[in-house]
PDB file of C-alpha atoms in Angstrom:
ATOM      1  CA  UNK A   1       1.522-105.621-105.448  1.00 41.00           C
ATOM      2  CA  UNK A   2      -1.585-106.741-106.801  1.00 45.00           C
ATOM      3  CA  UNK A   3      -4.989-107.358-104.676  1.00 45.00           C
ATOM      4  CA  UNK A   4      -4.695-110.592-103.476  1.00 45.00           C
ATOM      5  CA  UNK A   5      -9.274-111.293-103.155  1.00 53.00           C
ATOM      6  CA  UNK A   6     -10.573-113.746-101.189  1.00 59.00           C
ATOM      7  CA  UNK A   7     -11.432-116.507-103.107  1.00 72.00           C
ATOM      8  CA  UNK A   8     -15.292-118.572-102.413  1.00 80.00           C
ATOM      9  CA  UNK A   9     -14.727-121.532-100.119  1.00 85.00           C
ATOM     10  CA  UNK A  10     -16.335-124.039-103.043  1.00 88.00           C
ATOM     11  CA  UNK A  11     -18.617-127.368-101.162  1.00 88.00           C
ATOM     12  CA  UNK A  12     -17.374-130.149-102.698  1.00 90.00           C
ATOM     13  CA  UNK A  13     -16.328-133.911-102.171  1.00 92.00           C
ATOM     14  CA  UNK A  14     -13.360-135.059-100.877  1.00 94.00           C
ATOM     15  CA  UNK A  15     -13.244-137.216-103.784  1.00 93.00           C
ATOM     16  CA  UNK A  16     -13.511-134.190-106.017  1.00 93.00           C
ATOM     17  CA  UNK A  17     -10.576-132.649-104.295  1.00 94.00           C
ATOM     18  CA  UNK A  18      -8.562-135.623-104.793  1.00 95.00           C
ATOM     19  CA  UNK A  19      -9.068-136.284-108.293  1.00 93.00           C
ATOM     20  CA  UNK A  20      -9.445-133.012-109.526  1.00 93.00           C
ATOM     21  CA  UNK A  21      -6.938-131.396-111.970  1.00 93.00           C
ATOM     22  CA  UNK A  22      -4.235-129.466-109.663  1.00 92.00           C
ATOM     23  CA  UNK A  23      -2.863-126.408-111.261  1.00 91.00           C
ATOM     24  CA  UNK A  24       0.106-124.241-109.568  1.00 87.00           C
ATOM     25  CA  UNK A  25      -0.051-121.170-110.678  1.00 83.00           C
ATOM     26  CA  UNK A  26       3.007-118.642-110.190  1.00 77.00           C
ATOM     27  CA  UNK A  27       3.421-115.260-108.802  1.00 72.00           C
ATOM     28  CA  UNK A  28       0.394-113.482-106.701  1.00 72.00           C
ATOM     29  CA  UNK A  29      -2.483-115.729-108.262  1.00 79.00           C
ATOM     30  CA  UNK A  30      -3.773-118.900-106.176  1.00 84.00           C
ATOM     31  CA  UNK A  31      -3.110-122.332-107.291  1.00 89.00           C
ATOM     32  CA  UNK A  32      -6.294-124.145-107.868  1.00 90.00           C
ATOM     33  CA  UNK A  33      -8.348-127.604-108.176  1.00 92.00           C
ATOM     34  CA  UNK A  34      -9.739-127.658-111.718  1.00 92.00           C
ATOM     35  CA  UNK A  35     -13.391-128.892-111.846  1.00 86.00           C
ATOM     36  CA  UNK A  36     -15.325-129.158-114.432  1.00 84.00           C
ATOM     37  CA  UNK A  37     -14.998-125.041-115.513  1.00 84.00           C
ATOM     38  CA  UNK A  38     -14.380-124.101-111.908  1.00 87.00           C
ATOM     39  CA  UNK A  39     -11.344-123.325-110.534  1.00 90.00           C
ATOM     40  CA  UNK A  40     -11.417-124.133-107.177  1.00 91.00           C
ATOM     41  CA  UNK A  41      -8.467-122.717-104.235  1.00 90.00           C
ATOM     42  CA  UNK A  42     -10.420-122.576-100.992  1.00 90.00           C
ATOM     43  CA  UNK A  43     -13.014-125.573-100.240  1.00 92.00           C
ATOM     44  CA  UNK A  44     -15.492-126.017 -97.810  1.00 91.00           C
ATOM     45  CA  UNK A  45     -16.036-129.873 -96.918  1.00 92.00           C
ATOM     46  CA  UNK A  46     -17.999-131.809 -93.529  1.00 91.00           C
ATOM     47  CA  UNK A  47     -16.290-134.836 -92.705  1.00 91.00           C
ATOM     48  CA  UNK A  48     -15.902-137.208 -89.888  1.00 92.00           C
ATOM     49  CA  UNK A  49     -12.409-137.562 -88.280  1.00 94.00           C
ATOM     50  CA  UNK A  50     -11.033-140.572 -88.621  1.00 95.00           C
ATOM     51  CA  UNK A  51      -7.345-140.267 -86.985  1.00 94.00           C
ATOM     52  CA  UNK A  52      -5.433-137.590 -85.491  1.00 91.00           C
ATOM     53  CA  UNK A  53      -1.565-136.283 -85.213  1.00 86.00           C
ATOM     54  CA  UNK A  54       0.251-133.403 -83.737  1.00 79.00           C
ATOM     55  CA  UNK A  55      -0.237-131.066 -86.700  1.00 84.00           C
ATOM     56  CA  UNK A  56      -2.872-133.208 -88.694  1.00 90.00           C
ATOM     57  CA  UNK A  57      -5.826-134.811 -88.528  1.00 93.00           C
ATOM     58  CA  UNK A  58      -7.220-137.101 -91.065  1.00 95.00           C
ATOM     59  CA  UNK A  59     -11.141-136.762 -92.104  1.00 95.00           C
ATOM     60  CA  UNK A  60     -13.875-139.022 -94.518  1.00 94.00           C
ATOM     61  CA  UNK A  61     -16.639-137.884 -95.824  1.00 91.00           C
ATOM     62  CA  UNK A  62     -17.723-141.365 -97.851  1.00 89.00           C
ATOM     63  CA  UNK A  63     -16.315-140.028-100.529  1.00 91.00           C
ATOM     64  CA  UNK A  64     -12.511-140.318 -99.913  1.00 94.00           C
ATOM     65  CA  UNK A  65     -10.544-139.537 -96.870  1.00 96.00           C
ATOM     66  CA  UNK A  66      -7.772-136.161 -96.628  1.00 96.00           C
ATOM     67  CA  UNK A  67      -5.244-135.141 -94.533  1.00 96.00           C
ATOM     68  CA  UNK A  68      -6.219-131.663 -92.957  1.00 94.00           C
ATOM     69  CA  UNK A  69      -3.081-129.509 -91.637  1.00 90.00           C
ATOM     70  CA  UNK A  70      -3.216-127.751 -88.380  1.00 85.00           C
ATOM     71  CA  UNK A  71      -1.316-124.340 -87.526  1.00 71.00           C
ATOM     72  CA  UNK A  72      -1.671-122.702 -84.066  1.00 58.00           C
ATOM     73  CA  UNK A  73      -4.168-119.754 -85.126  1.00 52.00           C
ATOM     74  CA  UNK A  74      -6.612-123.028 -86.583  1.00 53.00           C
ATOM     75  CA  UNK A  75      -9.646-122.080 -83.826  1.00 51.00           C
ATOM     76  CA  UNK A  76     -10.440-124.910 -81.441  1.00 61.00           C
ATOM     77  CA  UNK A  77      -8.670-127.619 -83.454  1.00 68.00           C
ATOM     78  CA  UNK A  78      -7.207-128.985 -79.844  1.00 73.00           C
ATOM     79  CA  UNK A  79     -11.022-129.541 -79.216  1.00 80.00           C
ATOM     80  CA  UNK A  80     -11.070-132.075 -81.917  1.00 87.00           C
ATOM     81  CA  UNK A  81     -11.464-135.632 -81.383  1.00 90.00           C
ATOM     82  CA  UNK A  82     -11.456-138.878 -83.837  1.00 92.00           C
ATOM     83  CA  UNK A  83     -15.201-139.592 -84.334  1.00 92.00           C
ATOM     84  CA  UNK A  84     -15.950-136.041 -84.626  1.00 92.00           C
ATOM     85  CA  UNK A  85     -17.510-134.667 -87.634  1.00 90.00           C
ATOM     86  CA  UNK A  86     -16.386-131.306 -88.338  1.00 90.00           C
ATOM     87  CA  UNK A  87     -16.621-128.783 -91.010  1.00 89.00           C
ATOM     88  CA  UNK A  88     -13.438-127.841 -92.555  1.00 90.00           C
ATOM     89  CA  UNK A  89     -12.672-124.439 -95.211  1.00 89.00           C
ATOM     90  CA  UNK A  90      -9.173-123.970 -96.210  1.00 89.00           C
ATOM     91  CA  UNK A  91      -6.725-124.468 -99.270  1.00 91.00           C
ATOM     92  CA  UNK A  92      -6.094-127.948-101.021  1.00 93.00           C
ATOM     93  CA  UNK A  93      -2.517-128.170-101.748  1.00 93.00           C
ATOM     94  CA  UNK A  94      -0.456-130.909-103.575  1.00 92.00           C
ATOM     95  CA  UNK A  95       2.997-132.190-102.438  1.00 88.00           C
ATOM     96  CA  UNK A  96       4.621-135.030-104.278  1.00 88.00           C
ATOM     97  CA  UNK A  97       1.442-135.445-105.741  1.00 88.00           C
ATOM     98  CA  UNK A  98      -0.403-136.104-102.116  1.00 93.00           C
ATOM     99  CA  UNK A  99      -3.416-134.062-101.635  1.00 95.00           C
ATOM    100  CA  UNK A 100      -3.878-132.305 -98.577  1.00 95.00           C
ATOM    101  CA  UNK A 101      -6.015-129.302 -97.090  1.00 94.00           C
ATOM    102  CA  UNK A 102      -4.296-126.051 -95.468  1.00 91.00           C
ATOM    103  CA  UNK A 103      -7.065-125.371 -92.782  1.00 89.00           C
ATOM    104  CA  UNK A 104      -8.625-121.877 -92.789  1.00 85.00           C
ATOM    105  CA  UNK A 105     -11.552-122.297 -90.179  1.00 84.00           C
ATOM    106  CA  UNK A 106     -12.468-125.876 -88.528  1.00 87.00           C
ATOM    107  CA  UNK A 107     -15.040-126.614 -86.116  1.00 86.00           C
ATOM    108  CA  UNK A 108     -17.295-129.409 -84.747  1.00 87.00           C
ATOM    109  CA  UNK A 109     -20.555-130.049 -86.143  1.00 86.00           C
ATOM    110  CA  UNK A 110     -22.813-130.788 -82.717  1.00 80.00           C
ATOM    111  CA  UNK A 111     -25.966-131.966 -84.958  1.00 76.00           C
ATOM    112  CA  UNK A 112     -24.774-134.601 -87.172  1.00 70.00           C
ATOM    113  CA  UNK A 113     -27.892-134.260 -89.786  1.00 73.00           C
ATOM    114  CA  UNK A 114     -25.558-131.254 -91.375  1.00 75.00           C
ATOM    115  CA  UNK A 115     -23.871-133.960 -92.975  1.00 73.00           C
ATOM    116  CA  UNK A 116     -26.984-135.459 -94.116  1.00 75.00           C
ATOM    117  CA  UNK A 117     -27.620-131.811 -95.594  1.00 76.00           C
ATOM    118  CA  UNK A 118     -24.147-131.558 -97.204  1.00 79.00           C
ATOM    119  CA  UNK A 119     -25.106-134.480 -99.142  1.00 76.00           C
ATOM    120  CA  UNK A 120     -28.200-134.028-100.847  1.00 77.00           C
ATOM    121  CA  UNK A 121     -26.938-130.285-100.999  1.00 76.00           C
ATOM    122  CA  UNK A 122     -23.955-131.587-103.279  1.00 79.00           C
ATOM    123  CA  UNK A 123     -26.033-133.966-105.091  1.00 76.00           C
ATOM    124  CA  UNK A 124     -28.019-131.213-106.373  1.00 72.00           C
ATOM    125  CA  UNK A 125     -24.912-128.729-107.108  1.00 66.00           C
ATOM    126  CA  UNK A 126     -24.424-127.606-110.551  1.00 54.00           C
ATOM    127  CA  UNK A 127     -21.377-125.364-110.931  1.00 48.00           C
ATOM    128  CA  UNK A 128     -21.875-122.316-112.901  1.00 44.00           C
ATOM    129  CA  UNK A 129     -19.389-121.003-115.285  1.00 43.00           C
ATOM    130  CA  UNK A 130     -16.426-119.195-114.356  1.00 38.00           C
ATOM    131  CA  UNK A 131     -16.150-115.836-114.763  1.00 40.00           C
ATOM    132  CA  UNK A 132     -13.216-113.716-115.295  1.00 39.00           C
ATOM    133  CA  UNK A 133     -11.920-111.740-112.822  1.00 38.00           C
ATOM    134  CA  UNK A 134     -11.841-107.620-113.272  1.00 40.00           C
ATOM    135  CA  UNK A 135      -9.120-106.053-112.982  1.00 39.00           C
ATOM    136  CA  UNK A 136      -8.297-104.427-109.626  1.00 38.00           C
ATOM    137  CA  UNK A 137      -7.852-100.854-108.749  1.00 39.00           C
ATOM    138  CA  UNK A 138      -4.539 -99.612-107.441  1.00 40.00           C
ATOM    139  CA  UNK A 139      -7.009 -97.980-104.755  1.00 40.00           C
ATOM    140  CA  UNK A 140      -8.096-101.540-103.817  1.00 39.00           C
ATOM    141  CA  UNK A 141      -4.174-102.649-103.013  1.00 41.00           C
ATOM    142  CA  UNK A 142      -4.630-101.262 -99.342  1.00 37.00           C
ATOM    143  CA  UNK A 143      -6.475-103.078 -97.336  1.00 41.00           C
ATOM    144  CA  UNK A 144      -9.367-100.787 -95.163  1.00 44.00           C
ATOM    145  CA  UNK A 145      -8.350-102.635 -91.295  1.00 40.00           C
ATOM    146  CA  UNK A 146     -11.954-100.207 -90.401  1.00 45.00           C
ATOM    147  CA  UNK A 147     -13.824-102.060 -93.292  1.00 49.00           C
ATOM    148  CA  UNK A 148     -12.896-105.423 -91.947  1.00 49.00           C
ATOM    149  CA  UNK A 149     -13.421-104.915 -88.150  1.00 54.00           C
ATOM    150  CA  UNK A 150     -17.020-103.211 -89.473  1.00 59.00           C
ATOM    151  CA  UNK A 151     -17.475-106.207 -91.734  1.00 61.00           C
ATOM    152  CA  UNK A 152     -17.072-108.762 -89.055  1.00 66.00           C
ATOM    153  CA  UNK A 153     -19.466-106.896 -86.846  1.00 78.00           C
ATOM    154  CA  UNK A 154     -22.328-106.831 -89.474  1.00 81.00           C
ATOM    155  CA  UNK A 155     -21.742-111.063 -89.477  1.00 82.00           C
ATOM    156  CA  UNK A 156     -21.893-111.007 -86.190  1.00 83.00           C
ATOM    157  CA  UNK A 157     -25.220-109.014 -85.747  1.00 89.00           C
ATOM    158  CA  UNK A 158     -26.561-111.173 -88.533  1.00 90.00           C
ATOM    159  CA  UNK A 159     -25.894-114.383 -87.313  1.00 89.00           C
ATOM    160  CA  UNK A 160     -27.240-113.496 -83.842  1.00 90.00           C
ATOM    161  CA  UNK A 161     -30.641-112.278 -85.859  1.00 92.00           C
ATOM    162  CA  UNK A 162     -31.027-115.148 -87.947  1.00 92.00           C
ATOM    163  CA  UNK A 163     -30.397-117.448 -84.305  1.00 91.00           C
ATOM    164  CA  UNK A 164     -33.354-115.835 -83.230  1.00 92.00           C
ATOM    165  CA  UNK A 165     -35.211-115.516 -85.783  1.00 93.00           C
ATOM    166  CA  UNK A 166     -35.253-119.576 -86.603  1.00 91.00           C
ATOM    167  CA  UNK A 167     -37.920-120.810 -84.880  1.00 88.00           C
ATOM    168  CA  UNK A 168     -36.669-124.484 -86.129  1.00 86.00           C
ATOM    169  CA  UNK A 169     -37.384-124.501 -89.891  1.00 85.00           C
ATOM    170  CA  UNK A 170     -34.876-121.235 -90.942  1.00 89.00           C
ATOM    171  CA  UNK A 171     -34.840-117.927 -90.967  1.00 92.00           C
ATOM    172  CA  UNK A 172     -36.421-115.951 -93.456  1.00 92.00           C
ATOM    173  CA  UNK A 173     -34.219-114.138 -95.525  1.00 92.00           C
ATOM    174  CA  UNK A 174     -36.337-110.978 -96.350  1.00 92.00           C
ATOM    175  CA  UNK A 175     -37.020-111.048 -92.338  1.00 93.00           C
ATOM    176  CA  UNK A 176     -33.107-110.932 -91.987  1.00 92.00           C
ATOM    177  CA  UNK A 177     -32.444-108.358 -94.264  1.00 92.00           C
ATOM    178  CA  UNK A 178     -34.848-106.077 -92.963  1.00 92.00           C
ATOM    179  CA  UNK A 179     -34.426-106.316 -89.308  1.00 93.00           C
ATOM    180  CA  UNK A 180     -31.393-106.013 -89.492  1.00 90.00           C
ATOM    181  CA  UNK A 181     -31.083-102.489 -91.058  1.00 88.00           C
ATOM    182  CA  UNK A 182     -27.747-102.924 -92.277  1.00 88.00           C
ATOM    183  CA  UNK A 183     -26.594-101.736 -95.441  1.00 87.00           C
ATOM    184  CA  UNK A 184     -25.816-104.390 -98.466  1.00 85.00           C
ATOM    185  CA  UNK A 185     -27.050-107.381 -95.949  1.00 88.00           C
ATOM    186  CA  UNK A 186     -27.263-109.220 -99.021  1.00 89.00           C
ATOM    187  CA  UNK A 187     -23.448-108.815 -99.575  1.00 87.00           C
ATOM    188  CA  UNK A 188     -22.646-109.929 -95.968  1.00 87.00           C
ATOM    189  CA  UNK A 189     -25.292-112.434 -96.012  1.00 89.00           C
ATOM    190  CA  UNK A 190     -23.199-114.310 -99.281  1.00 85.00           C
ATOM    191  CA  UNK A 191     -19.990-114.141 -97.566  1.00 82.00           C
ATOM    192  CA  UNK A 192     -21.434-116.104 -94.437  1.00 83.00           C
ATOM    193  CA  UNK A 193     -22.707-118.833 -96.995  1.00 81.00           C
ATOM    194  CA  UNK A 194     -19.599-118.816 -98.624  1.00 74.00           C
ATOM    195  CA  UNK A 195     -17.691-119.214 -95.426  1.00 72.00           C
ATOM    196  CA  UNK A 196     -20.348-121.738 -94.346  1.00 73.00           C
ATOM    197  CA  UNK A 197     -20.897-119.739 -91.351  1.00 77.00           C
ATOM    198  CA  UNK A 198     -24.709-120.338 -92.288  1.00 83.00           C
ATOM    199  CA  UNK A 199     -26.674-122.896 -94.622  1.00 80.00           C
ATOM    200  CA  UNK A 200     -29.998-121.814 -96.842  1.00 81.00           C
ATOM    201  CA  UNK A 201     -31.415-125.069 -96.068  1.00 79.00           C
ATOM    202  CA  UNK A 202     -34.460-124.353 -98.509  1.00 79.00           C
ATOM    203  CA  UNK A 203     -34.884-121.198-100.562  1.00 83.00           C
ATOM    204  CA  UNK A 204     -35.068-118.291 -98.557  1.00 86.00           C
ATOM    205  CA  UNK A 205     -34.508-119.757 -95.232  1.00 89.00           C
ATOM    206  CA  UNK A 206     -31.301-119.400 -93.247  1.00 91.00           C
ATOM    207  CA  UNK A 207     -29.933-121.888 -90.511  1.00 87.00           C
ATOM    208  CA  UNK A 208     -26.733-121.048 -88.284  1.00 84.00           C
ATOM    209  CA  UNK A 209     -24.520-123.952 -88.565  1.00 67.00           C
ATOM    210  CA  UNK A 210     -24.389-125.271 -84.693  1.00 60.00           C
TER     211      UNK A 210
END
């Protein structure tokens, strides 16, 4: 079986999402939003909610509004309420050519200005060429269960240090990385802006999203 990597949860537009090119790919690799010369599987939107079902709720973000599916392991979507704006990573999907999200992580976004962030964060995006992907080691098939549970801990410890190390303007990065005396805290520190566990609101400064 081939290693199945965990793709970057991309910020973009609902609108983007909705009107990209959707390619389903077969076997082992991840079907994708095509846009501009990224390839885009996981996404990582703010929204508000705008109506709510069972297993769904339905989210705008001024750009377009998406349907957002719910599964039981989908932390504190129960806690979710229309009027709500939220931040949302997970997998678009296509269905008789409807557009949806697969949620991955969802949560409620206390401080509204996030979404003022998102914005002028987006307007300023410029996607950067795609690269290819290597190919994987047989080595790399297994996954290490000690790696992860030591990986989470490291975001853990690093989102506690940047919380106290933001006095209200950020965290600085360089401060981050070398109080917290952690090994490739650069590498850890990407995945947690990838996941939009954390924003780098200007350059060099790091927020916790609360």
């Amino acid at each position: 079986m081939p290693e199945i990597k965990r793709q970057t949860a991309y910020k973009c537009t609902i609108n983007q999402i909705l009107t990209g090119e959707y390619v389903q790919k077969t076997g082992w690799d991840p079907n994708y939003i095509e846009l501009g010369q990224l390839q885009i599987s996981r996404v990582n939107i703010i929204a508000a909610v705008v109506s709510k079902e069972d297993n769904t709720i339905f989210v705008d973000d001024s750009t377009g509004k998406i349907s957002i599916m719910l599964f039981n392991e989908t932390a504190d979507a129960t806690k979710i309420n229309v009027g709500d704006v939220i931040i949302i990573i997970g997998k678009p999907r296509e269905y008789n050519k409807q557009r949806y999200i697969v949620s991955e992580i969802l949560r409620k976004i206390e401080n509204k200005k996030w979404i003022e962030y998102r914005q002028k964060e987006l307007s300023l995006q410029k996607h950067t060429p795609i690269q290819k992907n290597e190919e994987p080691t047989k080595e790399s098939n297994i996954p290490d269960v000690h790696e992860e549970e030591q990986t989470n801990n490291y975001a853990y410890q690093l989102i506690a240090l940047i919380k106290k190390l933001d006095a209200g303007s950020g965290a600085d990065i360089t401060d981050v990385i070398g109080q917290s005396k952690i090994s490739g805290a650069e590498k850890y520190i990407t995945t947690l802006l990838n996941e939009g566990e954390i924003f780098e609101i200007r350059s060099g400064k790091l927020k916790v999203l609360e």
